Amino acid sequence: MTGYIAGKQYHELFVKCKNILYKIRNIEELNYSKIEYLRRIVNNLILSNDKRVNKYTLREEKERYVYEGDNKSDSYSYERKAYGLWGIQPGIEENNLYCGIDIREYSDNLRRYQQNNSDKIYELADEMPQYPGGINKFNEFVKTNRNESLLFNDSKPHRVILEIVIEKDGRISNAKVVNSIDHAHDHDALNIIRKSPKWIPAEINGNTVRCKMLIPISYK
C-alpha cells in the first residue's frame, strides 16, 4: 500500500482481477482518499503498461494459491485459508478492506500526513489539475499562442514535452523541458505555458495540493 498507515510506509500494492494479480511497485506518489480513486489510478497504470506493474497469473493448488509471473521466474504463493498479503482471494468480498488494509484508517493518516507536509508536490491525485474548459480549450490556447512559423509539414509527431507544477492557487511553476525538439521550439513551448491562465488545481482527500504534470506542445 502507498503512504503512511499507523506509522508504517508501504511501497507496493497488490490488486486482484479475476485470475490475474497485478503488483504495482514503488508507488509512494499514489495518494488518494477513496477506493474509487485508487481503482481509477491503478487501472490507468495497468492499461498503459507502466513499468511499475508486474502481472501474475493465478494457479490454484490443493492447499495453496500460487501467482506466477509472466516471465515464469517470479512467483508468490500463500495458504488457501489465509486472507493473504498478495491481494483479494477468490470469493472474498472487498468492503472497506483493500490488500488487508482498512482504507478508512488510511484516509485518516493521509489527512495528517498532508497537514504535516503541506508543500509536497504530488504526481497523482484524487482529482488531477484541469485547464479551465478542458483539454479542447487548452489545445485552442496552444494554437492561439504558438509560433506558426515553427510548424512542421510532415506527418511525423513533433512535440515538446514540458514538466510543470500546478500550484494550489492554479498558477503554473517550475516549467522545464523534458523532451526537446530544438532551442527555438523549446523556447516557444515555455513561452506558451507561461502565458497560461490559472488551472483548476489538484485535490487529494478534499484538500487542494501542488501537482506535477507532463504537458505536450505539438508543432504539426
PDB file of C-alpha atoms in Angstrom:
ATOM      1  CA  MET A   1       0.000   0.000   0.000  1.00  0.00           C
ATOM      2  CA  THR A   2       1.116   3.552  -0.506  1.00  0.00           C
ATOM      3  CA  GLY A   3       1.752   6.286   2.046  1.00  0.00           C
ATOM      4  CA  TYR A   4       1.687   6.131   5.818  1.00  0.00           C
ATOM      5  CA  ILE A   5      -0.622   3.814   7.739  1.00  0.00           C
ATOM      6  CA  ALA A   6      -0.230   3.554  11.515  1.00  0.00           C
ATOM      7  CA  GLY A   7       3.267   4.982  11.163  1.00  0.00           C
ATOM      8  CA  LYS A   8       4.386   2.429   8.549  1.00  0.00           C
ATOM      9  CA  GLN A   9       5.304   3.303   4.976  1.00  0.00           C
ATOM     10  CA  TYR A  10       4.190   0.914   2.206  1.00  0.00           C
ATOM     11  CA  HIS A  11       5.868   0.612  -1.170  1.00  0.00           C
ATOM     12  CA  GLU A  12       3.834  -2.000  -3.080  1.00  0.00           C
ATOM     13  CA  LEU A  13       0.190  -2.570  -3.934  1.00  0.00           C
ATOM     14  CA  PHE A  14      -1.324  -5.906  -4.982  1.00  0.00           C
ATOM     15  CA  VAL A  15      -4.560  -5.840  -6.961  1.00  0.00           C
ATOM     16  CA  LYS A  16      -6.679  -8.901  -7.766  1.00  0.00           C
ATOM     17  CA  CYS A  17      -8.703  -9.036 -11.006  1.00  0.00           C
ATOM     18  CA  LYS A  18     -10.331 -12.429 -11.700  1.00  0.00           C
ATOM     19  CA  ASN A  19      -7.392 -14.820 -12.026  1.00  0.00           C
ATOM     20  CA  ILE A  20      -4.794 -12.121 -12.607  1.00  0.00           C
ATOM     21  CA  LEU A  21      -2.733 -10.417  -9.909  1.00  0.00           C
ATOM     22  CA  TYR A  22      -1.043  -7.080 -10.554  1.00  0.00           C
ATOM     23  CA  LYS A  23       1.807  -5.894  -8.368  1.00  0.00           C
ATOM     24  CA  ILE A  24       2.385  -2.145  -8.537  1.00  0.00           C
ATOM     25  CA  ARG A  25       5.843  -1.246  -7.239  1.00  0.00           C
ATOM     26  CA  ASN A  26       7.376   1.963  -5.888  1.00  0.00           C
ATOM     27  CA  ILE A  27       4.077   3.776  -5.536  1.00  0.00           C
ATOM     28  CA  GLU A  28       4.827   6.355  -2.869  1.00  0.00           C
ATOM     29  CA  GLU A  29       3.386   9.041  -5.158  1.00  0.00           C
ATOM     30  CA  LEU A  30      -0.037   7.362  -5.377  1.00  0.00           C
ATOM     31  CA  ASN A  31      -2.235   9.288  -2.975  1.00  0.00           C
ATOM     32  CA  TYR A  32      -5.998   9.040  -2.735  1.00  0.00           C
ATOM     33  CA  SER A  33      -8.788   9.213  -0.196  1.00  0.00           C
ATOM     34  CA  LYS A  34     -11.469   6.952  -1.695  1.00  0.00           C
ATOM     35  CA  ILE A  35     -11.318   3.443  -3.089  1.00  0.00           C
ATOM     36  CA  GLU A  36     -12.813   4.557  -6.429  1.00  0.00           C
ATOM     37  CA  TYR A  37      -9.904   6.984  -6.904  1.00  0.00           C
ATOM     38  CA  LEU A  38      -7.426   4.192  -6.211  1.00  0.00           C
ATOM     39  CA  ARG A  39      -9.130   1.947  -8.765  1.00  0.00           C
ATOM     40  CA  ARG A  40      -9.004   4.686 -11.413  1.00  0.00           C
ATOM     41  CA  ILE A  41      -5.304   5.397 -10.856  1.00  0.00           C
ATOM     42  CA  VAL A  42      -4.311   1.710 -10.810  1.00  0.00           C
ATOM     43  CA  ASN A  43      -6.423   0.980 -13.909  1.00  0.00           C
ATOM     44  CA  ASN A  44      -4.573   3.705 -15.814  1.00  0.00           C
ATOM     45  CA  LEU A  45      -1.212   2.254 -14.747  1.00  0.00           C
ATOM     46  CA  ILE A  46      -2.212  -1.235 -15.891  1.00  0.00           C
ATOM     47  CA  LEU A  47      -3.684  -0.123 -19.237  1.00  0.00           C
ATOM     48  CA  SER A  48      -0.604   1.971 -20.031  1.00  0.00           C
ATOM     49  CA  ASN A  49       1.766  -0.946 -19.287  1.00  0.00           C
ATOM     50  CA  ASP A  50       3.519   1.209 -16.738  1.00  0.00           C
ATOM     51  CA  LYS A  51       6.965  -0.105 -15.821  1.00  0.00           C
ATOM     52  CA  ARG A  52       5.900  -0.278 -12.165  1.00  0.00           C
ATOM     53  CA  VAL A  53       3.326  -3.006 -12.928  1.00  0.00           C
ATOM     54  CA  ASN A  54       4.107  -6.742 -12.783  1.00  0.00           C
ATOM     55  CA  LYS A  55       1.476  -9.254 -13.919  1.00  0.00           C
ATOM     56  CA  TYR A  56       0.909 -12.677 -12.325  1.00  0.00           C
ATOM     57  CA  THR A  57      -1.497 -15.487 -13.258  1.00  0.00           C
ATOM     58  CA  LEU A  58      -3.280 -17.451 -10.519  1.00  0.00           C
ATOM     59  CA  ARG A  59      -2.770 -21.214 -10.293  1.00  0.00           C
ATOM     60  CA  GLU A  60      -4.873 -22.949  -7.647  1.00  0.00           C
ATOM     61  CA  GLU A  61      -3.256 -25.896  -5.897  1.00  0.00           C
ATOM     62  CA  LYS A  62      -4.762 -28.205  -3.289  1.00  0.00           C
ATOM     63  CA  GLU A  63      -3.540 -26.228  -0.273  1.00  0.00           C
ATOM     64  CA  ARG A  64      -2.140 -23.020  -1.740  1.00  0.00           C
ATOM     65  CA  TYR A  65      -2.757 -20.192  -4.186  1.00  0.00           C
ATOM     66  CA  VAL A  66       0.208 -19.619  -6.496  1.00  0.00           C
ATOM     67  CA  TYR A  67       0.653 -16.436  -8.540  1.00  0.00           C
ATOM     68  CA  GLU A  68       3.160 -16.955 -11.341  1.00  0.00           C
ATOM     69  CA  GLY A  69       4.837 -14.052 -13.136  1.00  0.00           C
ATOM     70  CA  ASP A  70       4.687 -13.645 -16.924  1.00  0.00           C
ATOM     71  CA  ASN A  71       8.381 -14.418 -17.221  1.00  0.00           C
ATOM     72  CA  LYS A  72       7.968 -17.624 -15.125  1.00  0.00           C
ATOM     73  CA  SER A  73      10.890 -16.587 -12.930  1.00  0.00           C
ATOM     74  CA  ASP A  74       8.894 -14.765 -10.278  1.00  0.00           C
ATOM     75  CA  SER A  75       6.009 -16.115  -8.203  1.00  0.00           C
ATOM     76  CA  TYR A  76       4.118 -15.695  -4.938  1.00  0.00           C
ATOM     77  CA  SER A  77       2.099 -18.254  -3.016  1.00  0.00           C
ATOM     78  CA  TYR A  78       0.144 -18.499   0.222  1.00  0.00           C
ATOM     79  CA  GLU A  79      -2.173 -20.904   2.023  1.00  0.00           C
ATOM     80  CA  ARG A  80      -5.742 -21.031   0.766  1.00  0.00           C
ATOM     81  CA  LYS A  81      -7.105 -20.394   4.266  1.00  0.00           C
ATOM     82  CA  ALA A  82      -5.130 -17.137   4.689  1.00  0.00           C
ATOM     83  CA  TYR A  83      -6.526 -13.726   3.753  1.00  0.00           C
ATOM     84  CA  GLY A  84      -3.193 -13.060   2.083  1.00  0.00           C
ATOM     85  CA  LEU A  85      -0.818 -10.172   1.600  1.00  0.00           C
ATOM     86  CA  TRP A  86      -0.993 -10.674  -2.167  1.00  0.00           C
ATOM     87  CA  GLY A  87      -4.478  -9.355  -2.853  1.00  0.00           C
ATOM     88  CA  ILE A  88      -8.118 -10.346  -2.512  1.00  0.00           C
ATOM     89  CA  GLN A  89      -8.627 -14.115  -2.680  1.00  0.00           C
ATOM     90  CA  PRO A  90     -11.301 -15.623  -4.934  1.00  0.00           C
ATOM     91  CA  GLY A  91     -14.725 -15.312  -3.360  1.00  0.00           C
ATOM     92  CA  ILE A  92     -13.800 -12.747  -0.687  1.00  0.00           C
ATOM     93  CA  GLU A  93     -15.790  -9.510  -0.694  1.00  0.00           C
ATOM     94  CA  GLU A  94     -13.784  -6.304  -0.581  1.00  0.00           C
ATOM     95  CA  ASN A  95     -15.956  -3.994   1.574  1.00  0.00           C
ATOM     96  CA  ASN A  96     -13.645  -1.470   3.262  1.00  0.00           C
ATOM     97  CA  LEU A  97     -10.611  -3.750   3.109  1.00  0.00           C
ATOM     98  CA  TYR A  98      -8.036  -3.418   0.355  1.00  0.00           C
ATOM     99  CA  CYS A  99      -4.957  -5.617   0.353  1.00  0.00           C
ATOM    100  CA  GLY A 100      -5.705  -6.334   4.023  1.00  0.00           C
ATOM    101  CA  ILE A 101      -5.655  -2.656   4.985  1.00  0.00           C
ATOM    102  CA  ASP A 102      -8.649  -0.620   6.110  1.00  0.00           C
ATOM    103  CA  ILE A 103      -8.981   2.267   3.650  1.00  0.00           C
ATOM    104  CA  ARG A 104     -10.735   4.380   6.278  1.00  0.00           C
ATOM    105  CA  GLU A 105      -7.668   4.314   8.511  1.00  0.00           C
ATOM    106  CA  TYR A 106      -5.514   5.161   5.525  1.00  0.00           C
ATOM    107  CA  SER A 107      -7.638   8.227   4.785  1.00  0.00           C
ATOM    108  CA  ASP A 108      -7.220   9.484   8.359  1.00  0.00           C
ATOM    109  CA  ASN A 109      -3.456   9.008   8.242  1.00  0.00           C
ATOM    110  CA  LEU A 110      -3.241  10.641   4.813  1.00  0.00           C
ATOM    111  CA  ARG A 111      -5.034  13.707   6.187  1.00  0.00           C
ATOM    112  CA  ARG A 112      -2.467  14.025   8.996  1.00  0.00           C
ATOM    113  CA  TYR A 113       0.379  13.471   6.538  1.00  0.00           C
ATOM    114  CA  GLN A 114      -0.959  16.259   4.306  1.00  0.00           C
ATOM    115  CA  GLN A 115      -1.192  18.641   7.255  1.00  0.00           C
ATOM    116  CA  ASN A 116       2.455  17.985   8.125  1.00  0.00           C
ATOM    117  CA  ASN A 117       3.673  18.150   4.507  1.00  0.00           C
ATOM    118  CA  SER A 118       1.635  20.981   3.020  1.00  0.00           C
ATOM    119  CA  ASP A 119       4.248  21.855   0.348  1.00  0.00           C
ATOM    120  CA  LYS A 120       4.629  18.322  -1.047  1.00  0.00           C
ATOM    121  CA  ILE A 121       4.341  18.038  -4.831  1.00  0.00           C
ATOM    122  CA  TYR A 122       2.224  15.040  -5.883  1.00  0.00           C
ATOM    123  CA  GLU A 123       2.252  13.245  -9.231  1.00  0.00           C
ATOM    124  CA  LEU A 124      -1.169  11.584  -8.899  1.00  0.00           C
ATOM    125  CA  ALA A 125      -4.241  12.797  -7.063  1.00  0.00           C
ATOM    126  CA  ASP A 126      -7.932  12.110  -6.464  1.00  0.00           C
ATOM    127  CA  GLU A 127      -8.708  14.945  -8.875  1.00  0.00           C
ATOM    128  CA  MET A 128      -5.919  15.917 -11.257  1.00  0.00           C
ATOM    129  CA  PRO A 129      -5.414  19.547 -12.348  1.00  0.00           C
ATOM    130  CA  GLN A 130      -7.564  20.725 -15.238  1.00  0.00           C
ATOM    131  CA  TYR A 131      -7.243  23.546 -17.709  1.00  0.00           C
ATOM    132  CA  PRO A 132     -10.349  25.752 -17.418  1.00  0.00           C
ATOM    133  CA  GLY A 133     -12.793  24.472 -20.015  1.00  0.00           C
ATOM    134  CA  GLY A 134     -10.991  21.156 -20.526  1.00  0.00           C
ATOM    135  CA  ILE A 135      -8.475  19.707 -22.973  1.00  0.00           C
ATOM    136  CA  ASN A 136     -10.100  21.180 -26.097  1.00  0.00           C
ATOM    137  CA  LYS A 137      -9.840  24.680 -24.653  1.00  0.00           C
ATOM    138  CA  PHE A 138      -6.196  24.024 -23.794  1.00  0.00           C
ATOM    139  CA  ASN A 139      -5.492  22.925 -27.380  1.00  0.00           C
ATOM    140  CA  GLU A 140      -7.148  26.126 -28.613  1.00  0.00           C
ATOM    141  CA  PHE A 141      -4.977  28.149 -26.232  1.00  0.00           C
ATOM    142  CA  VAL A 142      -1.828  26.451 -27.560  1.00  0.00           C
ATOM    143  CA  LYS A 143      -2.767  27.082 -31.210  1.00  0.00           C
ATOM    144  CA  THR A 144      -3.538  30.743 -30.474  1.00  0.00           C
ATOM    145  CA  ASN A 145      -0.170  31.337 -28.824  1.00  0.00           C
ATOM    146  CA  ARG A 146       2.062  29.028 -30.865  1.00  0.00           C
ATOM    147  CA  ASN A 147       4.572  30.458 -33.349  1.00  0.00           C
ATOM    148  CA  GLU A 148       3.111  29.214 -36.637  1.00  0.00           C
ATOM    149  CA  SER A 149       6.447  29.587 -38.430  1.00  0.00           C
ATOM    150  CA  LEU A 150       7.761  26.681 -36.309  1.00  0.00           C
ATOM    151  CA  LEU A 151       5.180  24.148 -37.517  1.00  0.00           C
ATOM    152  CA  PHE A 152       6.337  21.018 -39.379  1.00  0.00           C
ATOM    153  CA  ASN A 153       4.711  19.940 -42.652  1.00  0.00           C
ATOM    154  CA  ASP A 154       5.373  16.194 -42.457  1.00  0.00           C
ATOM    155  CA  SER A 155       3.182  13.556 -40.820  1.00  0.00           C
ATOM    156  CA  LYS A 156       5.595  12.741 -38.000  1.00  0.00           C
ATOM    157  CA  PRO A 157       4.764  13.785 -34.420  1.00  0.00           C
ATOM    158  CA  HIS A 158       6.768  16.817 -33.319  1.00  0.00           C
ATOM    159  CA  ARG A 159       6.210  17.640 -29.657  1.00  0.00           C
ATOM    160  CA  VAL A 160       7.997  19.467 -26.906  1.00  0.00           C
ATOM    161  CA  ILE A 161       7.078  17.871 -23.601  1.00  0.00           C
ATOM    162  CA  LEU A 162       7.136  20.120 -20.569  1.00  0.00           C
ATOM    163  CA  GLU A 163       7.110  19.206 -16.912  1.00  0.00           C
ATOM    164  CA  ILE A 164       5.146  21.735 -14.861  1.00  0.00           C
ATOM    165  CA  VAL A 165       3.785  22.138 -11.355  1.00  0.00           C
ATOM    166  CA  ILE A 166       0.230  23.358 -10.834  1.00  0.00           C
ATOM    167  CA  GLU A 167       0.270  25.283  -7.573  1.00  0.00           C
ATOM    168  CA  LYS A 168      -2.580  25.318  -5.061  1.00  0.00           C
ATOM    169  CA  ASP A 169      -3.875  28.598  -6.480  1.00  0.00           C
ATOM    170  CA  GLY A 170      -3.773  27.242 -10.059  1.00  0.00           C
ATOM    171  CA  ARG A 171      -0.614  29.050 -11.131  1.00  0.00           C
ATOM    172  CA  ILE A 172       1.985  27.201 -13.228  1.00  0.00           C
ATOM    173  CA  SER A 173       5.503  26.998 -11.809  1.00  0.00           C
ATOM    174  CA  ASN A 174       8.738  25.046 -12.258  1.00  0.00           C
ATOM    175  CA  ALA A 175       8.224  24.652 -16.031  1.00  0.00           C
ATOM    176  CA  LYS A 176      11.050  22.808 -17.756  1.00  0.00           C
ATOM    177  CA  VAL A 177      11.623  20.854 -20.979  1.00  0.00           C
ATOM    178  CA  VAL A 178      11.880  17.071 -20.570  1.00  0.00           C
ATOM    179  CA  ASN A 179      11.584  16.175 -24.286  1.00  0.00           C
ATOM    180  CA  SER A 180      13.240  18.653 -26.655  1.00  0.00           C
ATOM    181  CA  ILE A 181      12.950  19.398 -30.363  1.00  0.00           C
ATOM    182  CA  ASP A 182      15.481  22.217 -30.570  1.00  0.00           C
ATOM    183  CA  HIS A 183      16.151  25.545 -28.874  1.00  0.00           C
ATOM    184  CA  ALA A 184      13.595  27.524 -30.893  1.00  0.00           C
ATOM    185  CA  HIS A 185      10.749  25.096 -30.293  1.00  0.00           C
ATOM    186  CA  ASP A 186      11.654  24.579 -26.632  1.00  0.00           C
ATOM    187  CA  HIS A 187      11.726  28.333 -26.048  1.00  0.00           C
ATOM    188  CA  ASP A 188       8.373  28.786 -27.788  1.00  0.00           C
ATOM    189  CA  ALA A 189       6.745  25.984 -25.759  1.00  0.00           C
ATOM    190  CA  LEU A 190       7.935  27.527 -22.499  1.00  0.00           C
ATOM    191  CA  ASN A 191       6.600  30.919 -23.591  1.00  0.00           C
ATOM    192  CA  ILE A 192       3.209  29.355 -24.338  1.00  0.00           C
ATOM    193  CA  ILE A 193       2.869  27.676 -20.956  1.00  0.00           C
ATOM    194  CA  ARG A 194       3.958  30.840 -19.129  1.00  0.00           C
ATOM    195  CA  LYS A 195       1.029  32.696 -20.738  1.00  0.00           C
ATOM    196  CA  SER A 196      -1.447  30.119 -19.491  1.00  0.00           C
ATOM    197  CA  PRO A 197      -4.324  31.246 -17.274  1.00  0.00           C
ATOM    198  CA  LYS A 198      -4.661  29.624 -13.879  1.00  0.00           C
ATOM    199  CA  TRP A 199      -5.648  25.970 -13.858  1.00  0.00           C
ATOM    200  CA  ILE A 200      -8.135  24.214 -11.587  1.00  0.00           C
ATOM    201  CA  PRO A 201      -5.731  22.728  -9.006  1.00  0.00           C
ATOM    202  CA  ALA A 202      -5.463  19.100  -7.900  1.00  0.00           C
ATOM    203  CA  GLU A 203      -7.232  17.703  -4.856  1.00  0.00           C
ATOM    204  CA  ILE A 204      -6.446  14.841  -2.504  1.00  0.00           C
ATOM    205  CA  ASN A 205      -8.740  13.938   0.362  1.00  0.00           C
ATOM    206  CA  GLY A 206     -10.750  17.090  -0.353  1.00  0.00           C
ATOM    207  CA  ASN A 207      -7.672  19.321   0.057  1.00  0.00           C
ATOM    208  CA  THR A 208      -6.033  21.411  -2.674  1.00  0.00           C
ATOM    209  CA  VAL A 209      -2.469  20.228  -3.348  1.00  0.00           C
ATOM    210  CA  ARG A 210       0.505  21.016  -5.570  1.00  0.00           C
ATOM    211  CA  CYS A 211       0.744  18.610  -8.507  1.00  0.00           C
ATOM    212  CA  LYS A 212       3.355  17.811 -11.147  1.00  0.00           C
ATOM    213  CA  MET A 213       2.275  17.130 -14.739  1.00  0.00           C
ATOM    214  CA  LEU A 214       3.716  16.459 -18.197  1.00  0.00           C
ATOM    215  CA  ILE A 215       2.293  18.708 -20.919  1.00  0.00           C
ATOM    216  CA  PRO A 216       2.892  18.083 -24.668  1.00  0.00           C
ATOM    217  CA  ILE A 217       3.072  21.062 -27.017  1.00  0.00           C
ATOM    218  CA  SER A 218       2.560  19.911 -30.591  1.00  0.00           C
ATOM    219  CA  TYR A 219       4.134  21.542 -33.664  1.00  0.00           C
ATOM    220  CA  LYS A 220       2.298  19.795 -36.507  1.00  0.00           C
TER     221      LYS A 220
END
